[in-house]
Amino acid sequence: MHAPPAPGFRLYLLRHAKAGWALPGQKDFDRTLDDTGFAEAEIIAEMAADRDFAPELILSSPAVRCRQTAEAFGRAMGKDLKIRYNDALYTGAEDAYRDIIIGQSTAVASLLVVGHNPVIEEILREVLGEQAAAIPYGYPPGALAVIDFRERPQTDSLPPGKLVAWLDPECHVR
């Protein structure tokens, strides 16, 4: 199934896959994916690749668990996919994510953001509005939302988007 980018802009929102608890003395930033998380990251990346969901750019939180998730996605795409890390995707709130997405939407036609909850879910609900009810159980680790916009975001707010696909590594695909 071929899934070309929308005429305006395509946004991929990926919550990092399942991570282990912090070890004694370990910082939250350094938490790694657990065995389930590594499998989830590979599964979701392969599911996306099979559907030709290939962003031009990946922006990821620099936290280890997000880096590991983004790298799995990059490997599955089988090309030199640019992955950039942005501290605000670790430390920032919804406004920071929104500003990053809007800032990149003029440079690329499709963008994958790898980040953390609750902010990933807040952005999803902001752009989907009532469509978000189709995802009633929250934003599980490793889940990927594919959202198309008719036009590129150009102001300080994200326009309404359309959910094109919801991929959940636990086989909940919509």
mmCIF file of the C-alpha atoms, coordinates in Angstrom:
data_MODEL
# 
_entry.id   MODEL 
# 
loop_
_atom_site.group_PDB 
_atom_site.id 
_atom_site.type_symbol 
_atom_site.label_atom_id 
_atom_site.label_alt_id 
_atom_site.label_comp_id 
_atom_site.label_asym_id 
_atom_site.label_entity_id 
_atom_site.label_seq_id 
_atom_site.pdbx_PDB_ins_code 
_atom_site.Cartn_x 
_atom_site.Cartn_y 
_atom_site.Cartn_z 
_atom_site.occupancy 
_atom_site.B_iso_or_equiv 
_atom_site.pdbx_formal_charge 
_atom_site.auth_seq_id 
_atom_site.auth_comp_id 
_atom_site.auth_asym_id 
_atom_site.auth_atom_id 
_atom_site.pdbx_PDB_model_num 
ATOM 1   C CA . MET A 1 1   ? 0.000   0.000  0.000  1.00 0.00 ? 1   MET A CA 1 
ATOM 2   C CA . HIS A 1 2   ? 1.536   3.311  -1.047 1.00 0.00 ? 2   HIS A CA 1 
ATOM 3   C CA . ALA A 1 3   ? 0.917   6.302  1.187  1.00 0.00 ? 3   ALA A CA 1 
ATOM 4   C CA . PRO A 1 4   ? 2.328   9.502  -0.348 1.00 0.00 ? 4   PRO A CA 1 
ATOM 5   C CA . PRO A 1 5   ? 2.544   12.632 1.769  1.00 0.00 ? 5   PRO A CA 1 
ATOM 6   C CA . ALA A 1 6   ? -0.521  14.807 1.888  1.00 0.00 ? 6   ALA A CA 1 
ATOM 7   C CA . PRO A 1 7   ? -0.605  17.821 -0.427 1.00 0.00 ? 7   PRO A CA 1 
ATOM 8   C CA . GLY A 1 8   ? -0.028  20.084 2.564  1.00 0.00 ? 8   GLY A CA 1 
ATOM 9   C CA . PHE A 1 9   ? 1.902   18.396 5.319  1.00 0.00 ? 9   PHE A CA 1 
ATOM 10  C CA . ARG A 1 10  ? 2.101   14.976 6.952  1.00 0.00 ? 10  ARG A CA 1 
ATOM 11  C CA . LEU A 1 11  ? 2.927   14.623 10.647 1.00 0.00 ? 11  LEU A CA 1 
ATOM 12  C CA . TYR A 1 12  ? 3.912   11.364 12.288 1.00 0.00 ? 12  TYR A CA 1 
ATOM 13  C CA . LEU A 1 13  ? 3.658   11.324 16.085 1.00 0.00 ? 13  LEU A CA 1 
ATOM 14  C CA . LEU A 1 14  ? 5.494   8.434  17.716 1.00 0.00 ? 14  LEU A CA 1 
ATOM 15  C CA . ARG A 1 15  ? 5.554   7.855  21.431 1.00 0.00 ? 15  ARG A CA 1 
ATOM 16  C CA . HIS A 1 16  ? 8.759   6.118  22.471 1.00 0.00 ? 16  HIS A CA 1 
ATOM 17  C CA . ALA A 1 17  ? 8.436   2.374  22.955 1.00 0.00 ? 17  ALA A CA 1 
ATOM 18  C CA . LYS A 1 18  ? 8.194   0.742  26.386 1.00 0.00 ? 18  LYS A CA 1 
ATOM 19  C CA . ALA A 1 19  ? 11.096  1.623  28.643 1.00 0.00 ? 19  ALA A CA 1 
ATOM 20  C CA . GLY A 1 20  ? 12.366  -0.006 31.779 1.00 0.00 ? 20  GLY A CA 1 
ATOM 21  C CA . TRP A 1 21  ? 12.197  1.682  35.140 1.00 0.00 ? 21  TRP A CA 1 
ATOM 22  C CA . ALA A 1 22  ? 15.160  3.783  36.165 1.00 0.00 ? 22  ALA A CA 1 
ATOM 23  C CA . LEU A 1 23  ? 17.801  1.833  38.021 1.00 0.00 ? 23  LEU A CA 1 
ATOM 24  C CA . PRO A 1 24  ? 18.925  3.135  41.418 1.00 0.00 ? 24  PRO A CA 1 
ATOM 25  C CA . GLY A 1 25  ? 20.889  6.323  40.799 1.00 0.00 ? 25  GLY A CA 1 
ATOM 26  C CA . GLN A 1 26  ? 19.975  6.406  37.096 1.00 0.00 ? 26  GLN A CA 1 
ATOM 27  C CA . LYS A 1 27  ? 18.480  9.573  35.640 1.00 0.00 ? 27  LYS A CA 1 
ATOM 28  C CA . ASP A 1 28  ? 15.146  9.437  33.826 1.00 0.00 ? 28  ASP A CA 1 
ATOM 29  C CA . PHE A 1 29  ? 16.928  10.733 30.709 1.00 0.00 ? 29  PHE A CA 1 
ATOM 30  C CA . ASP A 1 30  ? 19.112  7.597  30.609 1.00 0.00 ? 30  ASP A CA 1 
ATOM 31  C CA . ARG A 1 31  ? 16.321  5.021  30.815 1.00 0.00 ? 31  ARG A CA 1 
ATOM 32  C CA . THR A 1 32  ? 16.554  2.511  27.978 1.00 0.00 ? 32  THR A CA 1 
ATOM 33  C CA . LEU A 1 33  ? 13.959  0.478  26.179 1.00 0.00 ? 33  LEU A CA 1 
ATOM 34  C CA . ASP A 1 34  ? 13.262  -2.838 27.851 1.00 0.00 ? 34  ASP A CA 1 
ATOM 35  C CA . ASP A 1 35  ? 13.046  -6.078 25.845 1.00 0.00 ? 35  ASP A CA 1 
ATOM 36  C CA . THR A 1 36  ? 9.388   -5.436 25.045 1.00 0.00 ? 36  THR A CA 1 
ATOM 37  C CA . GLY A 1 37  ? 10.231  -1.883 24.014 1.00 0.00 ? 37  GLY A CA 1 
ATOM 38  C CA . PHE A 1 38  ? 12.960  -2.974 21.614 1.00 0.00 ? 38  PHE A CA 1 
ATOM 39  C CA . ALA A 1 39  ? 10.495  -5.400 20.013 1.00 0.00 ? 39  ALA A CA 1 
ATOM 40  C CA . GLU A 1 40  ? 7.771   -2.701 19.875 1.00 0.00 ? 40  GLU A CA 1 
ATOM 41  C CA . ALA A 1 41  ? 10.113  -0.222 18.208 1.00 0.00 ? 41  ALA A CA 1 
ATOM 42  C CA . GLU A 1 42  ? 11.060  -2.751 15.528 1.00 0.00 ? 42  GLU A CA 1 
ATOM 43  C CA . ILE A 1 43  ? 7.428   -3.824 14.990 1.00 0.00 ? 43  ILE A CA 1 
ATOM 44  C CA . ILE A 1 44  ? 6.070   -0.298 14.609 1.00 0.00 ? 44  ILE A CA 1 
ATOM 45  C CA . ALA A 1 45  ? 8.939   0.691  12.317 1.00 0.00 ? 45  ALA A CA 1 
ATOM 46  C CA . GLU A 1 46  ? 8.333   -2.326 10.070 1.00 0.00 ? 46  GLU A CA 1 
ATOM 47  C CA . MET A 1 47  ? 4.576   -1.684 10.036 1.00 0.00 ? 47  MET A CA 1 
ATOM 48  C CA . ALA A 1 48  ? 5.241   1.898  8.940  1.00 0.00 ? 48  ALA A CA 1 
ATOM 49  C CA . ALA A 1 49  ? 7.765   0.857  6.295  1.00 0.00 ? 49  ALA A CA 1 
ATOM 50  C CA . ASP A 1 50  ? 5.336   -1.744 4.907  1.00 0.00 ? 50  ASP A CA 1 
ATOM 51  C CA . ARG A 1 51  ? 2.793   1.062  4.380  1.00 0.00 ? 51  ARG A CA 1 
ATOM 52  C CA . ASP A 1 52  ? 5.361   3.453  2.860  1.00 0.00 ? 52  ASP A CA 1 
ATOM 53  C CA . PHE A 1 53  ? 5.030   5.823  5.799  1.00 0.00 ? 53  PHE A CA 1 
ATOM 54  C CA . ALA A 1 54  ? 8.430   7.429  5.372  1.00 0.00 ? 54  ALA A CA 1 
ATOM 55  C CA . PRO A 1 55  ? 9.040   10.902 6.778  1.00 0.00 ? 55  PRO A CA 1 
ATOM 56  C CA . GLU A 1 56  ? 11.619  13.245 5.305  1.00 0.00 ? 56  GLU A CA 1 
ATOM 57  C CA . LEU A 1 57  ? 12.968  14.053 8.756  1.00 0.00 ? 57  LEU A CA 1 
ATOM 58  C CA . ILE A 1 58  ? 12.866  12.552 12.238 1.00 0.00 ? 58  ILE A CA 1 
ATOM 59  C CA . LEU A 1 59  ? 13.018  14.908 15.217 1.00 0.00 ? 59  LEU A CA 1 
ATOM 60  C CA . SER A 1 60  ? 13.474  13.090 18.484 1.00 0.00 ? 60  SER A CA 1 
ATOM 61  C CA . SER A 1 61  ? 13.848  13.781 22.138 1.00 0.00 ? 61  SER A CA 1 
ATOM 62  C CA . PRO A 1 62  ? 17.477  13.104 23.052 1.00 0.00 ? 62  PRO A CA 1 
ATOM 63  C CA . ALA A 1 63  ? 16.402  10.802 25.909 1.00 0.00 ? 63  ALA A CA 1 
ATOM 64  C CA . VAL A 1 64  ? 17.923  7.349  25.388 1.00 0.00 ? 64  VAL A CA 1 
ATOM 65  C CA . ARG A 1 65  ? 14.562  5.577  25.028 1.00 0.00 ? 65  ARG A CA 1 
ATOM 66  C CA . CYS A 1 66  ? 13.470  8.016  22.306 1.00 0.00 ? 66  CYS A CA 1 
ATOM 67  C CA . ARG A 1 67  ? 16.798  7.755  20.488 1.00 0.00 ? 67  ARG A CA 1 
ATOM 68  C CA . GLN A 1 68  ? 16.488  3.975  20.462 1.00 0.00 ? 68  GLN A CA 1 
ATOM 69  C CA . THR A 1 69  ? 12.934  4.196  19.107 1.00 0.00 ? 69  THR A CA 1 
ATOM 70  C CA . ALA A 1 70  ? 13.919  6.720  16.415 1.00 0.00 ? 70  ALA A CA 1 
ATOM 71  C CA . GLU A 1 71  ? 16.922  4.623  15.361 1.00 0.00 ? 71  GLU A CA 1 
ATOM 72  C CA . ALA A 1 72  ? 14.707  1.545  14.863 1.00 0.00 ? 72  ALA A CA 1 
ATOM 73  C CA . PHE A 1 73  ? 12.442  3.634  12.644 1.00 0.00 ? 73  PHE A CA 1 
ATOM 74  C CA . GLY A 1 74  ? 15.415  4.923  10.671 1.00 0.00 ? 74  GLY A CA 1 
ATOM 75  C CA . ARG A 1 75  ? 16.743  1.395  10.099 1.00 0.00 ? 75  ARG A CA 1 
ATOM 76  C CA . ALA A 1 76  ? 13.379  0.133  8.881  1.00 0.00 ? 76  ALA A CA 1 
ATOM 77  C CA . MET A 1 77  ? 13.098  2.874  6.282  1.00 0.00 ? 77  MET A CA 1 
ATOM 78  C CA . GLY A 1 78  ? 16.216  1.503  4.593  1.00 0.00 ? 78  GLY A CA 1 
ATOM 79  C CA . LYS A 1 79  ? 17.560  4.852  3.491  1.00 0.00 ? 79  LYS A CA 1 
ATOM 80  C CA . ASP A 1 80  ? 19.584  7.697  4.851  1.00 0.00 ? 80  ASP A CA 1 
ATOM 81  C CA . LEU A 1 81  ? 16.858  9.226  6.940  1.00 0.00 ? 81  LEU A CA 1 
ATOM 82  C CA . LYS A 1 82  ? 17.939  12.310 8.864  1.00 0.00 ? 82  LYS A CA 1 
ATOM 83  C CA . ILE A 1 83  ? 17.470  12.033 12.624 1.00 0.00 ? 83  ILE A CA 1 
ATOM 84  C CA . ARG A 1 84  ? 17.927  15.191 14.656 1.00 0.00 ? 84  ARG A CA 1 
ATOM 85  C CA . TYR A 1 85  ? 17.655  15.521 18.401 1.00 0.00 ? 85  TYR A CA 1 
ATOM 86  C CA . ASN A 1 86  ? 16.012  18.457 20.118 1.00 0.00 ? 86  ASN A CA 1 
ATOM 87  C CA . ASP A 1 87  ? 16.266  19.025 23.871 1.00 0.00 ? 87  ASP A CA 1 
ATOM 88  C CA . ALA A 1 88  ? 12.862  20.727 23.948 1.00 0.00 ? 88  ALA A CA 1 
ATOM 89  C CA . LEU A 1 89  ? 11.239  17.407 23.022 1.00 0.00 ? 89  LEU A CA 1 
ATOM 90  C CA . TYR A 1 90  ? 12.484  16.076 26.364 1.00 0.00 ? 90  TYR A CA 1 
ATOM 91  C CA . THR A 1 91  ? 12.027  19.109 28.570 1.00 0.00 ? 91  THR A CA 1 
ATOM 92  C CA . GLY A 1 92  ? 9.289   21.012 26.798 1.00 0.00 ? 92  GLY A CA 1 
ATOM 93  C CA . ALA A 1 93  ? 5.548   21.127 27.146 1.00 0.00 ? 93  ALA A CA 1 
ATOM 94  C CA . GLU A 1 94  ? 2.877   21.213 24.463 1.00 0.00 ? 94  GLU A CA 1 
ATOM 95  C CA . ASP A 1 95  ? 3.904   24.720 23.316 1.00 0.00 ? 95  ASP A CA 1 
ATOM 96  C CA . ALA A 1 96  ? 7.459   23.557 22.644 1.00 0.00 ? 96  ALA A CA 1 
ATOM 97  C CA . TYR A 1 97  ? 6.306   20.571 20.577 1.00 0.00 ? 97  TYR A CA 1 
ATOM 98  C CA . ARG A 1 98  ? 3.885   22.781 18.651 1.00 0.00 ? 98  ARG A CA 1 
ATOM 99  C CA . ASP A 1 99  ? 6.597   25.368 17.902 1.00 0.00 ? 99  ASP A CA 1 
ATOM 100 C CA . ILE A 1 100 ? 8.991   22.664 16.716 1.00 0.00 ? 100 ILE A CA 1 
ATOM 101 C CA . ILE A 1 101 ? 6.380   21.112 14.405 1.00 0.00 ? 101 ILE A CA 1 
ATOM 102 C CA . ILE A 1 102 ? 5.358   24.480 12.968 1.00 0.00 ? 102 ILE A CA 1 
ATOM 103 C CA . GLY A 1 103 ? 9.005   25.477 12.517 1.00 0.00 ? 103 GLY A CA 1 
ATOM 104 C CA . GLN A 1 104 ? 9.794   22.349 10.520 1.00 0.00 ? 104 GLN A CA 1 
ATOM 105 C CA . SER A 1 105 ? 6.607   22.310 8.450  1.00 0.00 ? 105 SER A CA 1 
ATOM 106 C CA . THR A 1 106 ? 8.018   24.942 6.096  1.00 0.00 ? 106 THR A CA 1 
ATOM 107 C CA . ALA A 1 107 ? 11.204  22.931 5.486  1.00 0.00 ? 107 ALA A CA 1 
ATOM 108 C CA . VAL A 1 108 ? 9.836   19.421 4.900  1.00 0.00 ? 108 VAL A CA 1 
ATOM 109 C CA . ALA A 1 109 ? 6.613   17.870 3.597  1.00 0.00 ? 109 ALA A CA 1 
ATOM 110 C CA . SER A 1 110 ? 6.601   15.159 6.272  1.00 0.00 ? 110 SER A CA 1 
ATOM 111 C CA . LEU A 1 111 ? 7.972   15.028 9.792  1.00 0.00 ? 111 LEU A CA 1 
ATOM 112 C CA . LEU A 1 112 ? 8.211   12.312 12.439 1.00 0.00 ? 112 LEU A CA 1 
ATOM 113 C CA . VAL A 1 113 ? 8.316   13.523 16.039 1.00 0.00 ? 113 VAL A CA 1 
ATOM 114 C CA . VAL A 1 114 ? 9.476   10.963 18.613 1.00 0.00 ? 114 VAL A CA 1 
ATOM 115 C CA . GLY A 1 115 ? 8.582   12.090 22.088 1.00 0.00 ? 115 GLY A CA 1 
ATOM 116 C CA . HIS A 1 116 ? 6.960   11.537 25.442 1.00 0.00 ? 116 HIS A CA 1 
ATOM 117 C CA . ASN A 1 117 ? 3.526   11.392 26.947 1.00 0.00 ? 117 ASN A CA 1 
ATOM 118 C CA . PRO A 1 118 ? 1.492   13.275 27.975 1.00 0.00 ? 118 PRO A CA 1 
ATOM 119 C CA . VAL A 1 119 ? 2.640   15.853 25.399 1.00 0.00 ? 119 VAL A CA 1 
ATOM 120 C CA . ILE A 1 120 ? 2.440   13.542 22.356 1.00 0.00 ? 120 ILE A CA 1 
ATOM 121 C CA . GLU A 1 121 ? -1.159  12.731 23.272 1.00 0.00 ? 121 GLU A CA 1 
ATOM 122 C CA . GLU A 1 122 ? -1.982  16.409 23.892 1.00 0.00 ? 122 GLU A CA 1 
ATOM 123 C CA . ILE A 1 123 ? -0.716  17.353 20.416 1.00 0.00 ? 123 ILE A CA 1 
ATOM 124 C CA . LEU A 1 124 ? -2.671  14.476 18.880 1.00 0.00 ? 124 LEU A CA 1 
ATOM 125 C CA . ARG A 1 125 ? -5.879  15.583 20.580 1.00 0.00 ? 125 ARG A CA 1 
ATOM 126 C CA . GLU A 1 126 ? -5.263  19.205 19.578 1.00 0.00 ? 126 GLU A CA 1 
ATOM 127 C CA . VAL A 1 127 ? -4.982  18.428 15.865 1.00 0.00 ? 127 VAL A CA 1 
ATOM 128 C CA . LEU A 1 128 ? -7.640  15.724 15.708 1.00 0.00 ? 128 LEU A CA 1 
ATOM 129 C CA . GLY A 1 129 ? -10.348 17.286 17.867 1.00 0.00 ? 129 GLY A CA 1 
ATOM 130 C CA . GLU A 1 130 ? -13.334 14.934 17.902 1.00 0.00 ? 130 GLU A CA 1 
ATOM 131 C CA . GLN A 1 131 ? -11.492 12.383 15.729 1.00 0.00 ? 131 GLN A CA 1 
ATOM 132 C CA . ALA A 1 132 ? -9.330  11.664 18.768 1.00 0.00 ? 132 ALA A CA 1 
ATOM 133 C CA . ALA A 1 133 ? -12.261 9.730  20.227 1.00 0.00 ? 133 ALA A CA 1 
ATOM 134 C CA . ALA A 1 134 ? -11.251 6.957  17.816 1.00 0.00 ? 134 ALA A CA 1 
ATOM 135 C CA . ILE A 1 135 ? -8.303  6.376  20.157 1.00 0.00 ? 135 ILE A CA 1 
ATOM 136 C CA . PRO A 1 136 ? -10.133 5.968  23.464 1.00 0.00 ? 136 PRO A CA 1 
ATOM 137 C CA . TYR A 1 137 ? -7.473  4.144  25.485 1.00 0.00 ? 137 TYR A CA 1 
ATOM 138 C CA . GLY A 1 138 ? -4.751  6.772  25.425 1.00 0.00 ? 138 GLY A CA 1 
ATOM 139 C CA . TYR A 1 139 ? -1.433  6.799  23.631 1.00 0.00 ? 139 TYR A CA 1 
ATOM 140 C CA . PRO A 1 140 ? 0.365   3.535  24.390 1.00 0.00 ? 140 PRO A CA 1 
ATOM 141 C CA . PRO A 1 141 ? 4.154   3.229  24.205 1.00 0.00 ? 141 PRO A CA 1 
ATOM 142 C CA . GLY A 1 142 ? 5.381   2.661  20.667 1.00 0.00 ? 142 GLY A CA 1 
ATOM 143 C CA . ALA A 1 143 ? 2.150   3.829  18.996 1.00 0.00 ? 143 ALA A CA 1 
ATOM 144 C CA . LEU A 1 144 ? 2.323   5.883  15.805 1.00 0.00 ? 144 LEU A CA 1 
ATOM 145 C CA . ALA A 1 145 ? -0.284  8.353  14.562 1.00 0.00 ? 145 ALA A CA 1 
ATOM 146 C CA . VAL A 1 146 ? -0.144  9.481  10.936 1.00 0.00 ? 146 VAL A CA 1 
ATOM 147 C CA . ILE A 1 147 ? -1.876  12.822 10.445 1.00 0.00 ? 147 ILE A CA 1 
ATOM 148 C CA . ASP A 1 148 ? -2.415  14.757 7.230  1.00 0.00 ? 148 ASP A CA 1 
ATOM 149 C CA . PHE A 1 149 ? -2.984  18.493 7.015  1.00 0.00 ? 149 PHE A CA 1 
ATOM 150 C CA . ARG A 1 150 ? -4.528  20.184 3.980  1.00 0.00 ? 150 ARG A CA 1 
ATOM 151 C CA . GLU A 1 151 ? -2.112  23.051 4.428  1.00 0.00 ? 151 GLU A CA 1 
ATOM 152 C CA . ARG A 1 152 ? 1.177   23.559 6.157  1.00 0.00 ? 152 ARG A CA 1 
ATOM 153 C CA . PRO A 1 153 ? 0.980   24.978 9.682  1.00 0.00 ? 153 PRO A CA 1 
ATOM 154 C CA . GLN A 1 154 ? 1.991   28.640 9.478  1.00 0.00 ? 154 GLN A CA 1 
ATOM 155 C CA . THR A 1 155 ? 0.822   30.358 12.623 1.00 0.00 ? 155 THR A CA 1 
ATOM 156 C CA . ASP A 1 156 ? 1.337   29.744 16.327 1.00 0.00 ? 156 ASP A CA 1 
ATOM 157 C CA . SER A 1 157 ? -1.310  27.016 16.298 1.00 0.00 ? 157 SER A CA 1 
ATOM 158 C CA . LEU A 1 158 ? -1.683  23.741 14.466 1.00 0.00 ? 158 LEU A CA 1 
ATOM 159 C CA . PRO A 1 159 ? -4.583  23.495 12.022 1.00 0.00 ? 159 PRO A CA 1 
ATOM 160 C CA . PRO A 1 160 ? -7.028  20.602 12.209 1.00 0.00 ? 160 PRO A CA 1 
ATOM 161 C CA . GLY A 1 161 ? -5.618  17.399 10.790 1.00 0.00 ? 161 GLY A CA 1 
ATOM 162 C CA . LYS A 1 162 ? -7.016  14.106 9.576  1.00 0.00 ? 162 LYS A CA 1 
ATOM 163 C CA . LEU A 1 163 ? -5.974  10.791 11.093 1.00 0.00 ? 163 LEU A CA 1 
ATOM 164 C CA . VAL A 1 164 ? -4.729  8.655  8.205  1.00 0.00 ? 164 VAL A CA 1 
ATOM 165 C CA . ALA A 1 165 ? -3.491  5.716  10.270 1.00 0.00 ? 165 ALA A CA 1 
ATOM 166 C CA . TRP A 1 166 ? -3.054  4.575  13.845 1.00 0.00 ? 166 TRP A CA 1 
ATOM 167 C CA . LEU A 1 167 ? -0.410  1.900  14.316 1.00 0.00 ? 167 LEU A CA 1 
ATOM 168 C CA . ASP A 1 168 ? -0.061  0.194  17.654 1.00 0.00 ? 168 ASP A CA 1 
ATOM 169 C CA . PRO A 1 169 ? 2.735   -2.362 18.121 1.00 0.00 ? 169 PRO A CA 1 
ATOM 170 C CA . GLU A 1 170 ? 0.383   -4.573 20.100 1.00 0.00 ? 170 GLU A CA 1 
ATOM 171 C CA . CYS A 1 171 ? -1.445  -5.182 16.777 1.00 0.00 ? 171 CYS A CA 1 
ATOM 172 C CA . HIS A 1 172 ? -4.179  -2.610 17.279 1.00 0.00 ? 172 HIS A CA 1 
ATOM 173 C CA . VAL A 1 173 ? -4.074  -1.174 13.767 1.00 0.00 ? 173 VAL A CA 1 
ATOM 174 C CA . ARG A 1 174 ? -6.745  1.227  12.541 1.00 0.00 ? 174 ARG A CA 1 
# 
